PDB file of N, CA and C in Angstrom:
ATOM      1  N   UNK A 277      16.825  29.832  -9.089  1.00  0.00           N
ATOM      2  CA  UNK A 277      15.590  28.559  -8.854  1.00  0.00           C
ATOM      3  C   UNK A 277      14.665  30.011  -8.739  1.00  0.00           C
ATOM      4  N   UNK A 278      12.996  29.821  -9.205  1.00  0.00           N
ATOM      5  CA  UNK A 278      12.218  30.750  -8.436  1.00  0.00           C
ATOM      6  C   UNK A 278      11.810  31.117  -7.226  1.00  0.00           C
ATOM      7  N   UNK A 279      11.053  32.108  -7.227  1.00  0.00           N
ATOM      8  CA  UNK A 279      11.528  32.514  -5.869  1.00  0.00           C
ATOM      9  C   UNK A 279       9.663  31.429  -4.916  1.00  0.00           C
ATOM     10  N   UNK A 280       9.436  31.914  -5.739  1.00  0.00           N
ATOM     11  CA  UNK A 280       7.686  31.022  -6.301  1.00  0.00           C
ATOM     12  C   UNK A 280       8.491  29.354  -5.688  1.00  0.00           C
ATOM     13  N   UNK A 281       8.475  29.361  -6.385  1.00  0.00           N
ATOM     14  CA  UNK A 281       8.928  27.385  -5.838  1.00  0.00           C
ATOM     15  C   UNK A 281       9.614  27.369  -4.570  1.00  0.00           C
ATOM     16  N   UNK A 282      10.759  28.382  -4.710  1.00  0.00           N
ATOM     17  CA  UNK A 282      10.941  28.087  -3.268  1.00  0.00           C
ATOM     18  C   UNK A 282      10.231  28.399  -1.947  1.00  0.00           C
ATOM     19  N   UNK A 283       9.740  28.760  -1.865  1.00  0.00           N
ATOM     20  CA  UNK A 283       8.548  28.893  -0.823  1.00  0.00           C
ATOM     21  C   UNK A 283       7.486  28.019  -0.964  1.00  0.00           C
ATOM     22  N   UNK A 284       6.813  27.072  -1.904  1.00  0.00           N
ATOM     23  CA  UNK A 284       6.910  26.027  -2.092  1.00  0.00           C
ATOM     24  C   UNK A 284       7.374  24.438  -1.620  1.00  0.00           C
ATOM     25  N   UNK A 285       8.540  24.448  -2.012  1.00  0.00           N
ATOM     26  CA  UNK A 285       9.403  23.667  -1.770  1.00  0.00           C
ATOM     27  C   UNK A 285       9.341  23.591   0.492  1.00  0.00           C
ATOM     28  N   UNK A 286       9.577  24.907   0.882  1.00  0.00           N
ATOM     29  CA  UNK A 286       9.317  24.515   1.776  1.00  0.00           C
ATOM     30  C   UNK A 286       8.032  24.737   2.606  1.00  0.00           C
ATOM     31  N   UNK A 287       7.496  25.461   2.311  1.00  0.00           N
ATOM     32  CA  UNK A 287       6.046  24.767   2.915  1.00  0.00           C
ATOM     33  C   UNK A 287       5.674  22.975   2.772  1.00  0.00           C
ATOM     34  N   UNK A 288       5.980  22.475   1.582  1.00  0.00           N
ATOM     35  CA  UNK A 288       5.618  21.055   1.779  1.00  0.00           C
ATOM     36  C   UNK A 288       6.933  20.651   3.040  1.00  0.00           C
ATOM     37  N   UNK A 289       7.402  21.276   2.777  1.00  0.00           N
ATOM     38  CA  UNK A 289       8.998  20.639   4.026  1.00  0.00           C
ATOM     39  C   UNK A 289       8.363  20.709   4.891  1.00  0.00           C
ATOM     40  N   UNK A 290       7.810  21.606   5.324  1.00  0.00           N
ATOM     41  CA  UNK A 290       6.454  22.384   6.645  1.00  0.00           C
ATOM     42  C   UNK A 290       5.756  21.341   7.516  1.00  0.00           C
ATOM     43  N   UNK A 291       4.883  21.710   6.228  1.00  0.00           N
ATOM     44  CA  UNK A 291       3.917  20.342   5.545  1.00  0.00           C
ATOM     45  C   UNK A 291       2.234  21.045   6.164  1.00  0.00           C
ATOM     46  N   UNK A 292       2.456  22.456   6.702  1.00  0.00           N
ATOM     47  CA  UNK A 292       1.771  22.740   7.213  1.00  0.00           C
ATOM     48  C   UNK A 292       0.689  24.012   7.492  1.00  0.00           C
ATOM     49  N   UNK A 293       0.787  24.833   6.262  1.00  0.00           N
ATOM     50  CA  UNK A 293       1.188  25.757   6.004  1.00  0.00           C
ATOM     51  C   UNK A 293      -0.225  26.048   4.906  1.00  0.00           C
ATOM     52  N   UNK A 294      -1.099  24.639   4.520  1.00  0.00           N
ATOM     53  CA  UNK A 294      -2.358  24.665   3.446  1.00  0.00           C
ATOM     54  C   UNK A 294      -3.102  26.315   2.118  1.00  0.00           C
ATOM     55  N   UNK A 295      -3.170  27.255   3.918  1.00  0.00           N
ATOM     56  CA  UNK A 295      -3.709  27.764   2.179  1.00  0.00           C
ATOM     57  C   UNK A 295      -2.616  28.546   1.823  1.00  0.00           C
ATOM     58  N   UNK A 296      -1.233  28.612   2.413  1.00  0.00           N
ATOM     59  CA  UNK A 296      -0.587  29.690   1.549  1.00  0.00           C
ATOM     60  C   UNK A 296      -0.315  28.851   1.228  1.00  0.00           C
ATOM     61  N   UNK A 297      -0.422  27.565   1.005  1.00  0.00           N
ATOM     62  CA  UNK A 297       0.108  26.405  -0.387  1.00  0.00           C
ATOM     63  C   UNK A 297      -1.673  26.947  -1.245  1.00  0.00           C
ATOM     64  N   UNK A 298      -2.199  26.439  -1.107  1.00  0.00           N
ATOM     65  CA  UNK A 298      -3.558  26.694  -2.331  1.00  0.00           C
ATOM     66  C   UNK A 298      -2.682  28.445  -2.659  1.00  0.00           C
ATOM     67  N   UNK A 299      -2.258  29.543  -1.749  1.00  0.00           N
ATOM     68  CA  UNK A 299      -2.301  30.687  -2.527  1.00  0.00           C
ATOM     69  C   UNK A 299      -1.131  31.186  -3.415  1.00  0.00           C
ATOM     70  N   UNK A 300       0.680  29.823  -3.622  1.00  0.00           N
ATOM     71  CA  UNK A 300       1.362  29.901  -3.895  1.00  0.00           C
ATOM     72  C   UNK A 300       0.700  28.920  -5.437  1.00  0.00           C
ATOM     73  N   UNK A 301      -0.091  28.272  -5.348  1.00  0.00           N
ATOM     74  CA  UNK A 301      -0.669  27.174  -6.926  1.00  0.00           C
ATOM     75  C   UNK A 301      -1.467  27.601  -7.866  1.00  0.00           C
ATOM     76  N   UNK A 302      -2.620  29.079  -7.261  1.00  0.00           N
ATOM     77  CA  UNK A 302      -2.839  29.877  -7.509  1.00  0.00           C
ATOM     78  C   UNK A 302      -1.468  31.241  -8.692  1.00  0.00           C
ATOM     79  N   UNK A 303      -0.822  31.373  -7.996  1.00  0.00           N
ATOM     80  CA  UNK A 303       0.546  32.587  -9.236  1.00  0.00           C
ATOM     81  C   UNK A 303       0.724  31.345  -9.883  1.00  0.00           C
ATOM     82  N   UNK A 304       1.258  30.568  -9.723  1.00  0.00           N
ATOM     83  CA  UNK A 304       1.985  29.164 -10.732  1.00  0.00           C
ATOM     84  C   UNK A 304       2.029  27.464 -10.313  1.00  0.00           C
ATOM     85  N   UNK A 305       0.574  26.975 -10.779  1.00  0.00           N
ATOM     86  CA  UNK A 305       0.266  25.099 -10.315  1.00  0.00           C
ATOM     87  C   UNK A 305       2.682  24.838  -9.935  1.00  0.00           C
ATOM     88  N   UNK A 306       2.266  23.188  -9.176  1.00  0.00           N
ATOM     89  CA  UNK A 306       3.250  22.929  -9.370  1.00  0.00           C
ATOM     90  C   UNK A 306       3.854  22.285 -10.782  1.00  0.00           C
ATOM     91  N   UNK A 307       2.745  22.052 -11.414  1.00  0.00           N
ATOM     92  CA  UNK A 307       3.151  21.011 -12.585  1.00  0.00           C
ATOM     93  C   UNK A 307       3.726  22.330 -13.388  1.00  0.00           C
ATOM     94  N   UNK A 308       3.840  22.602 -13.366  1.00  0.00           N
ATOM     95  CA  UNK A 308       3.710  24.109 -14.188  1.00  0.00           C
ATOM     96  C   UNK A 308       6.099  24.401 -14.479  1.00  0.00           C
ATOM     97  N   UNK A 309       6.568  23.743 -13.461  1.00  0.00           N
ATOM     98  CA  UNK A 309       7.550  23.551 -13.247  1.00  0.00           C
ATOM     99  C   UNK A 309       8.361  22.479 -13.499  1.00  0.00           C
ATOM    100  N   UNK A 310       9.864  22.955 -14.718  1.00  0.00           N
ATOM    101  CA  UNK A 310      10.514  21.994 -15.356  1.00  0.00           C
ATOM    102  C   UNK A 310      10.974  21.246 -14.060  1.00  0.00           C
ATOM    103  N   UNK A 311      11.694  20.879 -14.688  1.00  0.00           N
ATOM    104  CA  UNK A 311      12.115  19.627 -14.077  1.00  0.00           C
ATOM    105  C   UNK A 311      13.310  20.140 -13.354  1.00  0.00           C
ATOM    106  N   UNK A 312      14.199  20.041 -14.366  1.00  0.00           N
ATOM    107  CA  UNK A 312      15.819  21.517 -14.190  1.00  0.00           C
ATOM    108  C   UNK A 312      15.310  21.891 -12.803  1.00  0.00           C
ATOM    109  N   UNK A 313      14.086  22.590 -12.744  1.00  0.00           N
ATOM    110  CA  UNK A 313      13.661  23.686 -11.507  1.00  0.00           C
ATOM    111  C   UNK A 313      13.415  22.794 -10.482  1.00  0.00           C
ATOM    112  N   UNK A 314      12.750  21.882 -10.021  1.00  0.00           N
ATOM    113  CA  UNK A 314      12.431  19.790  -8.960  1.00  0.00           C
ATOM    114  C   UNK A 314      14.468  20.353  -8.905  1.00  0.00           C
ATOM    115  N   UNK A 315      14.546  19.898  -9.710  1.00  0.00           N
ATOM    116  CA  UNK A 315      15.475  19.141  -9.084  1.00  0.00           C
ATOM    117  C   UNK A 315      16.875  19.859  -8.985  1.00  0.00           C
ATOM    118  N   UNK A 316      16.274  21.353  -8.828  1.00  0.00           N
ATOM    119  CA  UNK A 316      17.446  22.466  -8.615  1.00  0.00           C
ATOM    120  C   UNK A 316      16.831  22.338  -6.676  1.00  0.00           C
ATOM    121  N   UNK A 317      15.843  22.917  -7.186  1.00  0.00           N
ATOM    122  CA  UNK A 317      14.887  23.002  -5.369  1.00  0.00           C
ATOM    123  C   UNK A 317      15.022  22.007  -4.355  1.00  0.00           C
ATOM    124  N   UNK A 318      15.352  20.352  -5.236  1.00  0.00           N
ATOM    125  CA  UNK A 318      16.033  19.527  -3.895  1.00  0.00           C
ATOM    126  C   UNK A 318      17.517  18.082  -4.016  1.00  0.00           C
ATOM    127  N   UNK A 319      17.634  19.380  -4.770  1.00  0.00           N
ATOM    128  CA  UNK A 319      19.609  18.537  -4.931  1.00  0.00           C
ATOM    129  C   UNK A 319      19.987  18.260  -3.684  1.00  0.00           C
ATOM    130  N   UNK A 320      19.980  19.525  -2.915  1.00  0.00           N
ATOM    131  CA  UNK A 320      20.531  18.853  -1.491  1.00  0.00           C
ATOM    132  C   UNK A 320      20.008  17.827  -0.679  1.00  0.00           C
ATOM    133  N   UNK A 321      19.343  17.257  -0.829  1.00  0.00           N
ATOM    134  CA  UNK A 321      17.822  16.703   0.205  1.00  0.00           C
ATOM    135  C   UNK A 321      18.752  15.022  -0.084  1.00  0.00           C
ATOM    136  N   UNK A 322      19.046  14.180   1.201  1.00  0.00           N
ATOM    137  CA  UNK A 322      19.881  13.002   1.881  1.00  0.00           C
ATOM    138  C   UNK A 322      18.688  12.232   0.787  1.00  0.00           C
ATOM    139  N   UNK A 323      18.668  11.094   1.331  1.00  0.00           N
ATOM    140  CA  UNK A 323      17.540   9.557   0.841  1.00  0.00           C
ATOM    141  C   UNK A 323      16.691  10.324   1.257  1.00  0.00           C
ATOM    142  N   UNK A 324      16.600   9.990   3.059  1.00  0.00           N
ATOM    143  CA  UNK A 324      15.750  10.636   3.715  1.00  0.00           C
ATOM    144  C   UNK A 324      14.507  11.918   3.564  1.00  0.00           C
ATOM    145  N   UNK A 325      15.374  12.614   3.626  1.00  0.00           N
ATOM    146  CA  UNK A 325      14.687  14.079   2.948  1.00  0.00           C
ATOM    147  C   UNK A 325      13.597  14.078   1.233  1.00  0.00           C
ATOM    148  N   UNK A 326      14.300  13.923   1.052  1.00  0.00           N
ATOM    149  CA  UNK A 326      14.231  13.912  -0.276  1.00  0.00           C
ATOM    150  C   UNK A 326      12.511  12.727  -0.409  1.00  0.00           C
ATOM    151  N   UNK A 327      12.262  11.108   0.166  1.00  0.00           N
ATOM    152  CA  UNK A 327      11.669  10.555  -0.194  1.00  0.00           C
ATOM    153  C   UNK A 327      10.631  10.908   0.912  1.00  0.00           C
ATOM    154  N   UNK A 328      11.002  12.071   2.317  1.00  0.00           N
ATOM    155  CA  UNK A 328       9.932  12.443   2.824  1.00  0.00           C
ATOM    156  C   UNK A 328       9.158  13.691   1.624  1.00  0.00           C
ATOM    157  N   UNK A 329       9.220  14.184   1.227  1.00  0.00           N
ATOM    158  CA  UNK A 329       9.222  15.264   0.300  1.00  0.00           C
ATOM    159  C   UNK A 329       8.328  14.586  -0.197  1.00  0.00           C
ATOM    160  N   UNK A 330       8.873  14.397  -1.346  1.00  0.00           N
ATOM    161  CA  UNK A 330       7.864  13.368  -2.211  1.00  0.00           C
ATOM    162  C   UNK A 330       6.165  12.900  -1.638  1.00  0.00           C
ATOM    163  N   UNK A 331       6.907  11.794  -0.484  1.00  0.00           N
ATOM    164  CA  UNK A 331       5.537  11.813   0.219  1.00  0.00           C
ATOM    165  C   UNK A 331       5.232  13.403   0.622  1.00  0.00           C
ATOM    166  N   UNK A 332       5.574  14.249   1.215  1.00  0.00           N
ATOM    167  CA  UNK A 332       4.469  15.640   1.582  1.00  0.00           C
ATOM    168  C   UNK A 332       3.697  16.166   0.408  1.00  0.00           C
ATOM    169  N   UNK A 333       4.690  15.925  -0.476  1.00  0.00           N
ATOM    170  CA  UNK A 333       4.132  16.637  -1.489  1.00  0.00           C
ATOM    171  C   UNK A 333       2.597  16.444  -1.379  1.00  0.00           C
ATOM    172  N   UNK A 334       2.237  14.156  -2.846  1.00  0.00           N
ATOM    173  CA  UNK A 334       1.380  13.878  -2.662  1.00  0.00           C
ATOM    174  C   UNK A 334      -0.232  14.258  -1.698  1.00  0.00           C
ATOM    175  N   UNK A 335       0.259  14.185  -0.510  1.00  0.00           N
ATOM    176  CA  UNK A 335      -0.075  14.326   1.139  1.00  0.00           C
ATOM    177  C   UNK A 335      -0.548  15.778   0.728  1.00  0.00           C
ATOM    178  N   UNK A 336      -0.078  17.116   0.580  1.00  0.00           N
ATOM    179  CA  UNK A 336      -0.667  17.763   0.662  1.00  0.00           C
ATOM    180  C   UNK A 336      -1.522  18.502  -0.830  1.00  0.00           C
ATOM    181  N   UNK A 337      -0.882  17.972  -1.729  1.00  0.00           N
ATOM    182  CA  UNK A 337      -1.986  18.096  -2.640  1.00  0.00           C
ATOM    183  C   UNK A 337      -3.170  17.550  -2.831  1.00  0.00           C
ATOM    184  N   UNK A 338      -3.126  16.104  -2.285  1.00  0.00           N
ATOM    185  CA  UNK A 338      -3.738  15.536  -1.640  1.00  0.00           C
ATOM    186  C   UNK A 338      -5.760  16.126  -0.470  1.00  0.00           C
ATOM    187  N   UNK A 339      -4.605  17.009   0.104  1.00  0.00           N
ATOM    188  CA  UNK A 339      -5.685  17.111   1.030  1.00  0.00           C
ATOM    189  C   UNK A 339      -5.928  18.548   0.029  1.00  0.00           C
ATOM    190  N   UNK A 340      -4.975  19.343  -0.979  1.00  0.00           N
ATOM    191  CA  UNK A 340      -5.853  19.944  -0.859  1.00  0.00           C
ATOM    192  C   UNK A 340      -6.834  20.521  -2.695  1.00  0.00           C
ATOM    193  N   UNK A 341      -6.769  19.139  -2.902  1.00  0.00           N
ATOM    194  CA  UNK A 341      -7.195  19.393  -4.074  1.00  0.00           C
ATOM    195  C   UNK A 341      -6.998  18.976  -5.365  1.00  0.00           C
ATOM    196  N   UNK A 342      -5.868  19.816  -5.104  1.00  0.00           N
ATOM    197  CA  UNK A 342      -4.740  20.296  -6.551  1.00  0.00           C
ATOM    198  C   UNK A 342      -4.923  19.848  -7.565  1.00  0.00           C
ATOM    199  N   UNK A 343      -4.682  19.729  -7.976  1.00  0.00           N
ATOM    200  CA  UNK A 343      -3.709  19.068  -9.810  1.00  0.00           C
ATOM    201  C   UNK A 343      -2.951  18.141 -10.286  1.00  0.00           C
ATOM    202  N   UNK A 344      -2.641  16.942 -10.406  1.00  0.00           N
ATOM    203  CA  UNK A 344      -1.729  16.228 -10.054  1.00  0.00           C
ATOM    204  C   UNK A 344      -0.580  16.137 -10.982  1.00  0.00           C
ATOM    205  N   UNK A 345      -0.902  17.083 -11.802  1.00  0.00           N
ATOM    206  CA  UNK A 345      -0.356  18.108 -13.096  1.00  0.00           C
ATOM    207  C   UNK A 345      -0.033  16.816 -14.763  1.00  0.00           C
ATOM    208  N   UNK A 346      -0.842  15.490 -13.900  1.00  0.00           N
ATOM    209  CA  UNK A 346      -0.745  14.690 -15.053  1.00  0.00           C
ATOM    210  C   UNK A 346       0.748  13.181 -15.179  1.00  0.00           C
ATOM    211  N   UNK A 347       0.602  13.471 -16.837  1.00  0.00           N
ATOM    212  CA  UNK A 347       2.091  13.630 -17.441  1.00  0.00           C
ATOM    213  C   UNK A 347       3.678  13.910 -16.569  1.00  0.00           C
ATOM    214  N   UNK A 348       2.421  15.188 -16.754  1.00  0.00           N
ATOM    215  CA  UNK A 348       4.597  16.225 -16.014  1.00  0.00           C
ATOM    216  C   UNK A 348       3.935  16.719 -14.510  1.00  0.00           C
ATOM    217  N   UNK A 349       4.284  15.603 -13.937  1.00  0.00           N
ATOM    218  CA  UNK A 349       4.130  15.495 -12.469  1.00  0.00           C
ATOM    219  C   UNK A 349       5.420  15.816 -12.115  1.00  0.00           C
ATOM    220  N   UNK A 350       5.415  16.346 -10.693  1.00  0.00           N
ATOM    221  CA  UNK A 350       7.213  16.673 -10.272  1.00  0.00           C
ATOM    222  C   UNK A 350       7.310  15.976  -9.370  1.00  0.00           C
ATOM    223  N   UNK A 351       6.570  15.093  -9.261  1.00  0.00           N
ATOM    224  CA  UNK A 351       6.981  13.261  -8.613  1.00  0.00           C
ATOM    225  C   UNK A 351       7.449  12.797  -9.698  1.00  0.00           C
ATOM    226  N   UNK A 352       7.102  12.833 -10.307  1.00  0.00           N
ATOM    227  CA  UNK A 352       7.842  11.933 -11.764  1.00  0.00           C
ATOM    228  C   UNK A 352       9.483  12.196 -12.021  1.00  0.00           C
ATOM    229  N   UNK A 353       9.845  13.378 -11.618  1.00  0.00           N
ATOM    230  CA  UNK A 353      11.320  13.642 -11.622  1.00  0.00           C
ATOM    231  C   UNK A 353      12.143  13.528 -10.474  1.00  0.00           C
ATOM    232  N   UNK A 354      11.312  13.956  -9.542  1.00  0.00           N
ATOM    233  CA  UNK A 354      11.996  13.114  -8.080  1.00  0.00           C
ATOM    234  C   UNK A 354      11.826  11.749  -7.874  1.00  0.00           C
ATOM    235  N   UNK A 355      10.607  11.638  -8.261  1.00  0.00           N
ATOM    236  CA  UNK A 355      11.234   9.494  -7.850  1.00  0.00           C
ATOM    237  C   UNK A 355      12.042   9.414  -8.742  1.00  0.00           C
ATOM    238  N   UNK A 356      12.853   9.651 -10.246  1.00  0.00           N
ATOM    239  CA  UNK A 356      13.588   9.575 -10.897  1.00  0.00           C
ATOM    240  C   UNK A 356      14.785  10.201 -10.276  1.00  0.00           C
ATOM    241  N   UNK A 357      15.088  11.337  -9.035  1.00  0.00           N
ATOM    242  CA  UNK A 357      16.419  11.991  -8.998  1.00  0.00           C
ATOM    243  C   UNK A 357      16.647  10.757  -7.634  1.00  0.00           C
ATOM    244  N   UNK A 358      16.195  10.187  -6.928  1.00  0.00           N
ATOM    245  CA  UNK A 358      15.367   9.201  -5.825  1.00  0.00           C
ATOM    246  C   UNK A 358      16.214   8.619  -6.503  1.00  0.00           C
ATOM    247  N   UNK A 359      15.876   7.306  -7.181  1.00  0.00           N
ATOM    248  CA  UNK A 359      15.953   6.574  -7.395  1.00  0.00           C
ATOM    249  C   UNK A 359      17.414   6.140  -7.773  1.00  0.00           C
ATOM    250  N   UNK A 360      18.006   7.469  -9.396  1.00  0.00           N
ATOM    251  CA  UNK A 360      18.446   7.464  -9.528  1.00  0.00           C
ATOM    252  C   UNK A 360      20.211   8.474  -8.414  1.00  0.00           C
ATOM    253  N   UNK A 361      19.951   8.556  -7.928  1.00  0.00           N
ATOM    254  CA  UNK A 361      20.882   9.088  -6.322  1.00  0.00           C
ATOM    255  C   UNK A 361      20.541   7.475  -4.899  1.00  0.00           C
ATOM    256  N   UNK A 362      20.140   7.526  -5.163  1.00  0.00           N
ATOM    257  CA  UNK A 362      19.778   6.363  -3.940  1.00  0.00           C
ATOM    258  C   UNK A 362      19.675   4.860  -4.251  1.00  0.00           C
ATOM    259  N   UNK A 363      18.993   4.202  -3.927  1.00  0.00           N
ATOM    260  CA  UNK A 363      18.426   2.767  -3.815  1.00  0.00           C
ATOM    261  C   UNK A 363      16.959   3.376  -3.321  1.00  0.00           C
ATOM    262  N   UNK A 364      15.710   2.567  -4.091  1.00  0.00           N
ATOM    263  CA  UNK A 364      14.623   2.012  -3.654  1.00  0.00           C
ATOM    264  C   UNK A 364      14.667   0.562  -3.482  1.00  0.00           C
ATOM    265  N   UNK A 365      15.520   0.844  -2.538  1.00  0.00           N
ATOM    266  CA  UNK A 365      15.484  -0.804  -2.188  1.00  0.00           C
ATOM    267  C   UNK A 365      13.486  -1.930  -2.067  1.00  0.00           C
ATOM    268  N   UNK A 366      13.331  -2.903  -2.959  1.00  0.00           N
ATOM    269  CA  UNK A 366      12.256  -3.794  -1.987  1.00  0.00           C
ATOM    270  C   UNK A 366      11.394  -2.896  -3.144  1.00  0.00           C
ATOM    271  N   UNK A 367      11.969  -1.223  -3.411  1.00  0.00           N
ATOM    272  CA  UNK A 367      10.668  -0.967  -4.187  1.00  0.00           C
ATOM    273  C   UNK A 367       9.813   0.249  -3.200  1.00  0.00           C
ATOM    274  N   UNK A 368       9.533  -0.138  -2.355  1.00  0.00           N
ATOM    275  CA  UNK A 368       8.901   0.594  -1.280  1.00  0.00           C
ATOM    276  C   UNK A 368       8.670   2.254  -0.993  1.00  0.00           C
ATOM    277  N   UNK A 369       9.092   2.764  -2.029  1.00  0.00           N
ATOM    278  CA  UNK A 369       8.705   4.371  -2.043  1.00  0.00           C
ATOM    279  C   UNK A 369       7.817   4.144  -3.517  1.00  0.00           C
ATOM    280  N   UNK A 370       8.157   3.510  -4.587  1.00  0.00           N
ATOM    281  CA  UNK A 370       7.506   3.243  -5.911  1.00  0.00           C
ATOM    282  C   UNK A 370       6.452   2.858  -4.374  1.00  0.00           C
ATOM    283  N   UNK A 371       6.396   1.300  -4.375  1.00  0.00           N
ATOM    284  CA  UNK A 371       5.355   0.641  -4.153  1.00  0.00           C
ATOM    285  C   UNK A 371       3.778   2.292  -3.263  1.00  0.00           C
ATOM    286  N   UNK A 372       4.487   2.840  -2.113  1.00  0.00           N
ATOM    287  CA  UNK A 372       3.751   4.963  -1.385  1.00  0.00           C
ATOM    288  C   UNK A 372       2.942   5.116  -2.549  1.00  0.00           C
ATOM    289  N   UNK A 373       3.451   5.460  -3.092  1.00  0.00           N
ATOM    290  CA  UNK A 373       3.345   6.556  -4.276  1.00  0.00           C
ATOM    291  C   UNK A 373       2.597   5.933  -5.113  1.00  0.00           C
ATOM    292  N   UNK A 374       1.967   3.988  -5.381  1.00  0.00           N
ATOM    293  CA  UNK A 374       1.248   3.607  -6.466  1.00  0.00           C
ATOM    294  C   UNK A 374       0.086   3.532  -5.823  1.00  0.00           C
ATOM    295  N   UNK A 375       0.622   3.399  -4.301  1.00  0.00           N
ATOM    296  CA  UNK A 375      -1.024   3.832  -3.111  1.00  0.00           C
ATOM    297  C   UNK A 375      -1.060   4.747  -2.833  1.00  0.00           C
ATOM    298  N   UNK A 376      -0.686   5.949  -2.835  1.00  0.00           N
ATOM    299  CA  UNK A 376      -1.262   6.806  -2.207  1.00  0.00           C
ATOM    300  C   UNK A 376      -1.009   8.145  -2.840  1.00  0.00           C
ATOM    301  N   UNK A 377      -1.158   8.256  -4.277  1.00  0.00           N
ATOM    302  CA  UNK A 377      -1.426   8.844  -5.052  1.00  0.00           C
ATOM    303  C   UNK A 377      -2.458   8.524  -6.367  1.00  0.00           C
ATOM    304  N   UNK A 378      -2.354  10.076  -6.520  1.00  0.00           N
ATOM    305  CA  UNK A 378      -4.527   9.048  -7.097  1.00  0.00           C
ATOM    306  C   UNK A 378      -3.850   9.978  -8.728  1.00  0.00           C
ATOM    307  N   UNK A 379      -2.745   9.997  -9.323  1.00  0.00           N
ATOM    308  CA  UNK A 379      -2.200  10.355 -10.236  1.00  0.00           C
ATOM    309  C   UNK A 379      -2.028   8.831 -10.944  1.00  0.00           C
ATOM    310  N   UNK A 380      -2.217   8.773 -12.537  1.00  0.00           N
ATOM    311  CA  UNK A 380      -1.955   7.316 -12.796  1.00  0.00           C
ATOM    312  C   UNK A 380      -0.589   7.270 -12.975  1.00  0.00           C
ATOM    313  N   UNK A 381       0.668   8.642 -13.577  1.00  0.00           N
ATOM    314  CA  UNK A 381       1.523   9.008 -14.030  1.00  0.00           C
ATOM    315  C   UNK A 381       2.281   8.692 -12.624  1.00  0.00           C
ATOM    316  N   UNK A 382       2.709   8.224 -11.937  1.00  0.00           N
ATOM    317  CA  UNK A 382       3.036   9.020 -10.801  1.00  0.00           C
ATOM    318  C   UNK A 382       3.454   7.214 -10.511  1.00  0.00           C
ATOM    319  N   UNK A 383       5.384   7.267 -10.472  1.00  0.00           N
ATOM    320  CA  UNK A 383       6.012   7.824  -9.877  1.00  0.00           C
ATOM    321  C   UNK A 383       7.371   7.421 -10.908  1.00  0.00           C
ATOM    322  N   UNK A 384       6.819   6.659 -12.287  1.00  0.00           N
ATOM    323  CA  UNK A 384       7.432   6.693 -13.150  1.00  0.00           C
ATOM    324  C   UNK A 384       7.624   7.670 -14.857  1.00  0.00           C
ATOM    325  N   UNK A 385       6.015   8.059 -14.658  1.00  0.00           N
ATOM    326  CA  UNK A 385       5.572   8.582 -16.032  1.00  0.00           C
ATOM    327  C   UNK A 385       4.885   8.104 -16.972  1.00  0.00           C
ATOM    328  N   UNK A 386       4.490   6.467 -17.172  1.00  0.00           N
ATOM    329  CA  UNK A 386       3.765   6.042 -18.025  1.00  0.00           C
ATOM    330  C   UNK A 386       3.039   5.548 -16.579  1.00  0.00           C
ATOM    331  N   UNK A 387       1.146   5.830 -17.796  1.00  0.00           N
ATOM    332  CA  UNK A 387       0.040   5.146 -16.961  1.00  0.00           C
ATOM    333  C   UNK A 387      -0.177   3.949 -16.129  1.00  0.00           C
ATOM    334  N   UNK A 388      -0.602   3.793 -14.871  1.00  0.00           N
ATOM    335  CA  UNK A 388      -0.135   2.534 -13.781  1.00  0.00           C
ATOM    336  C   UNK A 388      -1.545   3.322 -13.381  1.00  0.00           C
ATOM    337  N   UNK A 389      -2.584   1.088 -14.051  1.00  0.00           N
ATOM    338  CA  UNK A 389      -3.689   0.490 -14.010  1.00  0.00           C
ATOM    339  C   UNK A 389      -3.992   0.891 -12.044  1.00  0.00           C
ATOM    340  N   UNK A 390      -4.625   1.821 -11.672  1.00  0.00           N
ATOM    341  CA  UNK A 390      -5.035   1.367 -10.414  1.00  0.00           C
ATOM    342  C   UNK A 390      -5.306   0.236 -10.278  1.00  0.00           C
ATOM    343  N   UNK A 391      -5.742  -0.602  -9.079  1.00  0.00           N
ATOM    344  CA  UNK A 391      -6.631  -1.212  -7.693  1.00  0.00           C
ATOM    345  C   UNK A 391      -7.963  -0.619  -7.593  1.00  0.00           C
TER     346      UNK A 391
END
């Protein structure tokens, strides 16, 4: 796993150092990492940790007006991993992402019309 991504994941989990997050984004945007790299970085997370991570990623990105990545957003791959590894009972995480993300391609990769 790239060192920059490892640091970015740690910052998202911690959720507190926006300045360092912005600096890491200048080095390489979060959506520039492959699906494989993101899945490797989060593969050891349990259901609650991965759900929290996805939400924190979206909130940190929004707070810092970071580019969403559009159709190559890591949220797509992370949500797919979440759905395949666990279950999104009642679509609660799906609904949260749709309501809180500014990226119409999240969480599934198909553009969603936001209300």
